[in-house]
Amino acid sequence: MNGKVITVTSGKGGVGKTTVTANIATALAMLGKKVVAIDADIGLRNLDVVMGLENRIVYDLVDVIEGRCRLRQAMIKDKRQPDLYLIPAAQTRDKMAVSPSDMILVCDELRQEMDYIIIDSPAGIERGFRNAVAPSDEVVIVTNPEVSAVRDADRIIGLLEAEEKGPGRLIINRLKPEMVARGDMLSIDDVLDILAVELIGVIPEDESILISSNRGTPVAMSGLNGSSASQAFRNVAQRLQGETVPFVDLTPKTGLLNRLNNWFSKS
Amino acid sequence: MNWFERLLGKQEKSGATAKQRLQMVLIHDRADVSPGLLEQIKDDIIEVIAKRLEINPDNVVVNLDNTAQESRLVAEIPLLQQNGRRRATVQ
Ligand SMILES: Nc1ncnc2c1ncn2[C@@H]1O[C@H](COP(=O)(O)OP(=O)(O)O)[C@@H](O)[C@H]1O
Ligand SMILES: [Mg+2]
């Protein structure tokens, strides 16, 4: 087998990298793929709690790299899916405990057995970012429709191009369609206009993401009351597989005055 | 802004402001030229030009311009009008 390594990154913190990693890993596993998610945020372990696997950690990524266990021993199996695993980050070490070549070695071994290796990157553009990106075949950049997040995404796209890992594909997370409709949020087109990269997903702002994190069950799996974010994540997984999936229409139903406004501002 | 809001004299929508601000800041980020550096370059240009030609420093504009392929520095230096004929723009 020759698995594909996908790195999820953003530059800015708090935009949803960990949420995206947990959900696309889960959604790909739900499509019957063999998937391992790696938490590369050394010292700030989080993917385990978002995936609900925190109680089963024995070994972590740094244990593997420093030879205290075999790779298999650090892979926690998610029992809710046929083939989904997590390699947690070390909690009491820092990013310097891992090097880009360590990550390449670990991923090369995982490629033998897995279809997908999804890496959750830490915030920033330093060592942790380079660790996460070094083994990647494809990069998913997460941003929010917000000035600071888009600016950082632009910087990341530049760095990816410099490392010949680019350009990557974009996920716009936490979009609020009502705010876009009233002109108080950057629209999908605004962001694409500025960043000029391919879009692979739009995830709406959705309470069910927090509820799912509370429970440790990624929303792609729980599908809370037909949550729109759940569907959006499953669409991303299909696009990663190379399928063409239309983007869900997120525009809110408009009233007469809105339609009039739109009509006049277009002309 | 739409027709209705312009009629009411409303402020521009924050989404549009966000986009404009992003475009400006990315022009500087991508070229790695800070607004401060641009100011210094402008002062240098004024100094060089003013040795030879009459200009009003307040009217000199130096901007960065970005396309997907290249960044360019665009300077606009209106010469002081002398009998209405000698006006030029250097780019
Ligand atoms: N689409 C969304 N809707 C609502 N909340 C979200 C969404 N995406 C992320 N969040 C919340 O935002 C916070 C930061 O997300 P996280 O995935 O930890 O970001 P990062 O890993 O980039 O720091 C979390 O509390 C998460 O639940
Ligand atoms: Mg995170």
XYZ file of C-alpha atoms and ligand atoms in Angstrom:
386
model
C 0.000 0.000 0.000
C 1.120 3.559 -0.549
C -0.743 5.862 1.803
C -1.153 9.563 1.274
C 0.014 12.094 3.852
C -2.243 15.125 4.291
C -1.137 17.963 6.582
C -3.704 20.324 8.091
C -2.208 23.722 8.874
C -3.082 27.418 9.154
C -0.455 29.714 10.622
C -2.923 31.275 13.024
C -4.047 29.388 16.108
C -7.635 28.610 16.983
C -9.006 28.586 13.440
C -10.020 24.917 13.574
C -7.052 22.758 12.530
C -7.638 20.149 15.209
C -11.377 20.076 14.529
C -10.747 19.675 10.807
C -8.132 16.950 11.332
C -10.407 14.913 13.607
C -13.328 15.244 11.237
C -11.652 14.532 7.936
C -9.827 11.553 9.476
C -13.162 10.271 10.792
C -15.014 10.965 7.554
C -12.374 9.162 5.479
C -12.551 6.188 7.863
C -16.331 6.190 7.447
C -15.745 5.790 3.712
C -13.948 2.532 4.525
C -10.394 3.867 4.340
C -7.564 2.974 6.693
C -6.712 6.240 8.412
C -4.286 7.398 11.080
C -4.370 10.904 12.534
C -1.133 12.262 14.030
C -1.105 15.056 16.587
C 2.047 17.027 15.748
C 1.296 19.762 18.275
C 3.954 18.578 20.711
C 3.399 19.923 24.224
C -0.185 20.996 23.530
C -1.888 17.663 22.961
C -5.502 18.146 21.856
C -6.481 15.834 19.054
C -6.958 13.014 21.581
C -9.729 14.844 23.448
C -11.437 16.069 20.297
C -11.515 12.462 19.049
C -12.486 11.142 22.492
C -9.483 8.835 22.842
C -7.666 10.564 25.724
C -8.191 7.750 28.210
C -6.427 5.157 26.136
C -3.041 6.820 25.631
C -0.024 4.789 26.669
C 2.675 5.861 24.229
C 3.017 8.981 22.091
C 4.807 10.273 18.997
C 7.997 11.170 20.865
C 8.117 7.673 22.419
C 8.107 6.256 18.891
C 10.797 8.647 17.674
C 13.033 8.009 20.664
C 12.594 4.257 20.359
C 10.681 3.566 23.586
C 7.954 1.717 21.711
C 7.095 0.387 18.300
C 4.930 2.476 16.007
C 2.010 0.057 16.351
C 2.010 0.456 20.128
C 1.477 4.218 19.868
C -1.473 3.844 17.481
C -4.721 4.067 19.459
C -7.576 2.370 17.658
C -10.898 4.192 17.519
C -13.316 1.355 18.210
C -16.234 3.184 16.618
C -14.718 2.862 13.143
C -13.284 -0.135 11.321
C -9.868 1.411 10.672
C -9.212 4.711 12.408
C -6.162 5.338 14.601
C -4.580 8.204 16.517
C -0.932 8.803 17.330
C -1.033 11.358 20.162
C 1.453 14.145 20.750
C 3.756 14.079 23.767
C 2.359 16.396 26.400
C 5.452 17.153 28.462
C 7.984 17.743 25.700
C 8.454 20.521 23.186
C 8.648 20.782 19.438
C 12.404 20.335 19.385
C 11.941 16.684 20.421
C 10.824 16.014 16.840
C 12.605 16.855 13.586
C 11.296 16.994 10.023
C 13.276 13.855 9.144
C 11.738 11.994 12.136
C 8.311 12.811 10.730
C 9.294 11.586 7.288
C 10.532 8.276 8.753
C 7.367 7.736 10.802
C 5.111 8.555 7.864
C 7.044 6.353 5.450
C 6.405 3.427 7.765
C 2.714 4.324 8.101
C 2.297 4.626 4.340
C 2.864 0.851 4.072
C -0.302 0.069 5.988
C -2.607 3.063 5.776
C -4.583 4.800 3.034
C -4.365 8.196 4.707
C -2.112 9.787 7.302
C -3.631 13.077 8.493
C -1.307 15.393 10.436
C -2.613 18.101 12.782
C -0.126 20.966 12.713
C 0.583 23.367 15.578
C 0.052 27.098 15.119
C 3.012 29.126 13.937
C 5.564 28.900 11.145
C 8.524 27.524 13.076
C 9.800 24.026 13.772
C 6.380 22.548 14.537
C 5.043 23.711 11.194
C 8.048 22.343 9.345
C 7.715 19.019 11.167
C 4.095 18.742 10.136
C 4.681 19.687 6.530
C 7.905 17.744 5.836
C 6.243 14.377 5.047
C 3.121 15.751 3.355
C 1.880 14.838 -0.102
C -0.925 17.349 0.153
C -1.619 20.310 2.418
C -4.995 21.518 3.620
C -4.942 25.134 4.809
C -7.623 26.145 7.297
C -8.717 29.737 7.611
C -11.626 31.757 8.984
C -13.337 34.532 7.029
C -11.455 37.121 9.039
C -8.658 39.582 8.215
C -5.992 38.139 10.514
C -6.666 34.483 9.642
C -6.653 35.120 5.887
C -3.451 37.113 6.171
C -1.759 34.232 7.986
C -3.102 31.760 5.425
C -1.466 33.856 2.702
C 1.839 33.674 4.534
C 1.514 29.886 4.882
C 0.759 29.530 1.172
C 3.948 31.479 0.440
C 5.986 29.245 2.759
C 4.486 26.098 1.237
C 5.473 27.271 -2.208
C 9.000 27.932 -0.974
C 9.162 24.358 0.388
C 7.663 23.031 -2.838
C 4.700 21.669 -0.917
C 2.224 24.120 -2.309
C -0.090 25.543 -3.165
C -2.379 23.401 -0.982
C -6.143 23.491 -0.867
C -8.271 25.687 1.350
C -10.938 25.094 3.972
C -12.901 28.155 5.041
C -14.131 27.355 8.546
C -16.688 29.116 10.747
C -18.509 30.864 7.937
C -21.708 32.592 9.027
C -23.970 32.815 5.975
C -26.272 35.436 7.554
C -23.329 37.731 8.263
C -22.038 37.306 4.710
C -25.517 38.057 3.382
C -25.693 41.325 5.260
C -22.177 42.255 4.172
C -20.522 41.942 7.561
C -18.269 38.995 6.806
C -15.795 38.192 4.036
C -17.548 35.931 1.547
C -16.164 32.718 0.056
C -15.465 34.618 -3.163
C -13.681 37.422 -1.292
C -11.343 34.923 0.372
C -10.685 32.996 -2.841
C -10.117 36.239 -4.689
C -7.428 37.215 -2.227
C -5.713 33.866 -1.698
C -6.090 32.441 -5.219
C -5.997 28.789 -4.141
C -8.357 25.916 -4.754
C -11.209 25.494 -2.298
C -11.787 22.056 -0.799
C -14.383 22.854 1.842
C -16.565 25.428 3.536
C -17.560 24.605 7.102
C -20.285 26.768 8.608
C -20.172 28.050 12.154
C -22.037 25.295 13.951
C -22.817 24.734 17.634
C -22.800 21.017 17.091
C -19.002 21.203 16.709
C -18.650 22.311 20.317
C -21.208 19.778 21.484
C -19.317 17.047 19.637
C -16.010 18.152 21.153
C -17.641 18.106 24.581
C -18.521 14.491 23.985
C -15.366 13.446 22.183
C -17.287 12.326 19.110
C -16.310 14.190 15.930
C -19.379 15.737 14.303
C -18.667 13.878 11.046
C -19.469 10.712 13.009
C -22.301 11.906 15.239
C -24.031 13.937 12.524
C -25.899 15.759 15.305
C -29.455 16.505 14.107
C -28.337 16.618 10.505
C -25.742 19.280 11.372
C -24.566 21.191 8.305
C -20.946 21.015 9.494
C -21.155 17.226 9.585
C -22.191 17.077 5.941
C -19.566 19.663 5.009
C -16.783 17.534 6.540
C -17.990 14.409 4.782
C -17.951 16.340 1.508
C -14.335 17.348 2.144
C -13.427 13.686 2.624
C -14.996 12.809 -0.711
C -13.161 15.643 -2.444
C -9.894 14.422 -0.923
C -10.672 11.087 -2.586
C -10.870 12.885 -5.898
C -14.631 12.982 -6.221
C -16.460 16.047 -7.469
C -18.980 17.090 -4.844
C -20.944 20.293 -5.302
C -20.582 22.877 -2.545
C -23.641 23.086 -0.312
C -25.520 26.313 -0.850
C -25.089 28.259 2.370
C -26.909 31.420 1.363
C -29.777 32.071 3.733
C -33.266 32.396 2.325
C -33.590 36.035 1.374
C -36.563 38.306 1.850
C -37.909 40.737 -0.713
C -35.868 43.715 0.445
C -32.650 41.698 0.352
C -33.365 40.489 -3.139
C -34.054 44.057 -4.232
C -30.791 45.170 -2.653
C -28.850 42.421 -4.374
C -30.453 43.222 -7.659
C -29.567 46.895 -7.411
C -26.025 46.388 -6.156
C -25.290 43.950 -9.000
C -26.315 46.414 -11.663
C -22.513 49.462 -0.560
C -25.935 49.220 -2.075
C -28.142 51.993 -3.399
C -30.446 51.977 -0.397
C -27.695 52.409 2.178
C -25.938 55.041 0.139
C -29.247 56.882 0.088
C -29.327 56.755 3.868
C -25.693 57.806 4.057
C -24.697 54.593 5.868
C -21.162 53.392 6.534
C -19.537 50.888 4.209
C -20.174 47.278 5.241
C -17.447 45.761 7.384
C -17.025 42.822 4.994
C -15.987 45.171 2.192
C -13.686 47.069 4.549
C -12.112 43.767 5.587
C -11.410 42.853 1.992
C -9.811 46.194 1.173
C -7.652 46.136 4.284
C -6.550 42.591 3.519
C -5.621 43.499 -0.029
C -3.501 46.388 1.213
C -1.733 44.457 3.934
C -1.022 41.512 1.617
C 0.547 43.757 -0.979
C 3.127 44.733 1.642
C 3.467 41.214 3.097
C 4.011 39.562 -0.265
C 6.591 42.044 -1.485
C 8.210 42.174 1.961
C 8.148 45.972 1.803
C 6.718 47.659 4.883
C 4.746 50.896 4.663
C 7.664 52.541 6.521
C 10.192 51.405 3.922
C 7.910 52.735 1.221
C 7.906 56.135 2.964
C 11.706 56.166 3.019
C 11.865 55.259 -0.654
C 9.443 58.062 -1.373
C 11.614 60.563 0.491
C 14.671 59.373 -1.431
C 12.887 59.751 -4.749
C 11.729 63.254 -3.839
C 15.268 64.228 -2.943
C 16.694 62.954 -6.244
C 13.989 64.482 -8.423
C 13.932 67.814 -6.579
C 17.597 68.365 -7.495
C 16.614 68.671 -11.131
C 12.945 69.466 -11.340
C 10.419 71.504 -9.467
C 7.970 69.289 -7.638
C 5.647 69.514 -4.673
C 6.658 66.738 -2.241
C 3.073 66.569 -0.947
C 1.819 65.424 -4.328
C 4.242 62.553 -4.734
C 2.661 59.122 -4.416
C 4.659 55.876 -4.204
C 2.676 52.666 -4.128
C 3.139 48.941 -4.353
C 1.041 47.217 -6.932
C 0.482 43.468 -6.945
C -0.642 41.045 -9.551
C -0.434 37.265 -9.273
C 2.804 37.330 -11.293
C 4.713 40.336 -10.021
C 4.927 43.171 -7.552
C 5.835 46.578 -8.872
C 6.628 49.924 -7.372
C 4.579 52.697 -8.913
C 5.585 56.303 -8.383
C 3.543 59.255 -9.460
C 5.394 62.543 -9.416
C 3.469 65.506 -10.813
C 5.788 68.304 -11.923
C 4.923 71.795 -10.863
C 2.956 73.523 -13.563
C 4.903 76.042 -15.586
C 2.760 78.023 -18.010
C 0.352 75.117 -18.315
C 2.417 73.086 -20.738
C 5.167 71.338 -18.876
C 3.359 68.553 -16.965
C 4.575 65.027 -16.874
C 4.215 61.836 -14.901
C 7.126 59.508 -14.312
C 6.301 55.822 -13.803
N -17.129 25.480 12.398
C -17.081 25.721 13.720
N -18.184 26.133 14.391
C -18.128 26.375 15.706
N -17.043 26.222 16.474
C -15.902 25.816 15.883
C -15.864 25.539 14.478
N -14.595 25.151 14.162
C -13.883 25.184 15.309
N -14.657 25.582 16.350
C -14.213 25.776 17.753
O -13.104 26.658 17.724
C -12.165 26.326 18.729
C -10.771 26.156 18.131
O -10.764 25.044 17.276
P -9.485 24.096 17.129
O -9.851 23.016 16.182
O -8.967 23.676 18.462
O -8.464 25.114 16.453
P -6.867 24.986 16.241
O -6.521 23.529 16.273
O -6.627 25.603 14.890
O -6.234 25.772 17.321
C -12.692 25.073 19.388
O -13.353 25.439 20.570
C -13.681 24.512 18.382
O -14.711 23.790 18.991
Mg -5.014 22.529 17.461
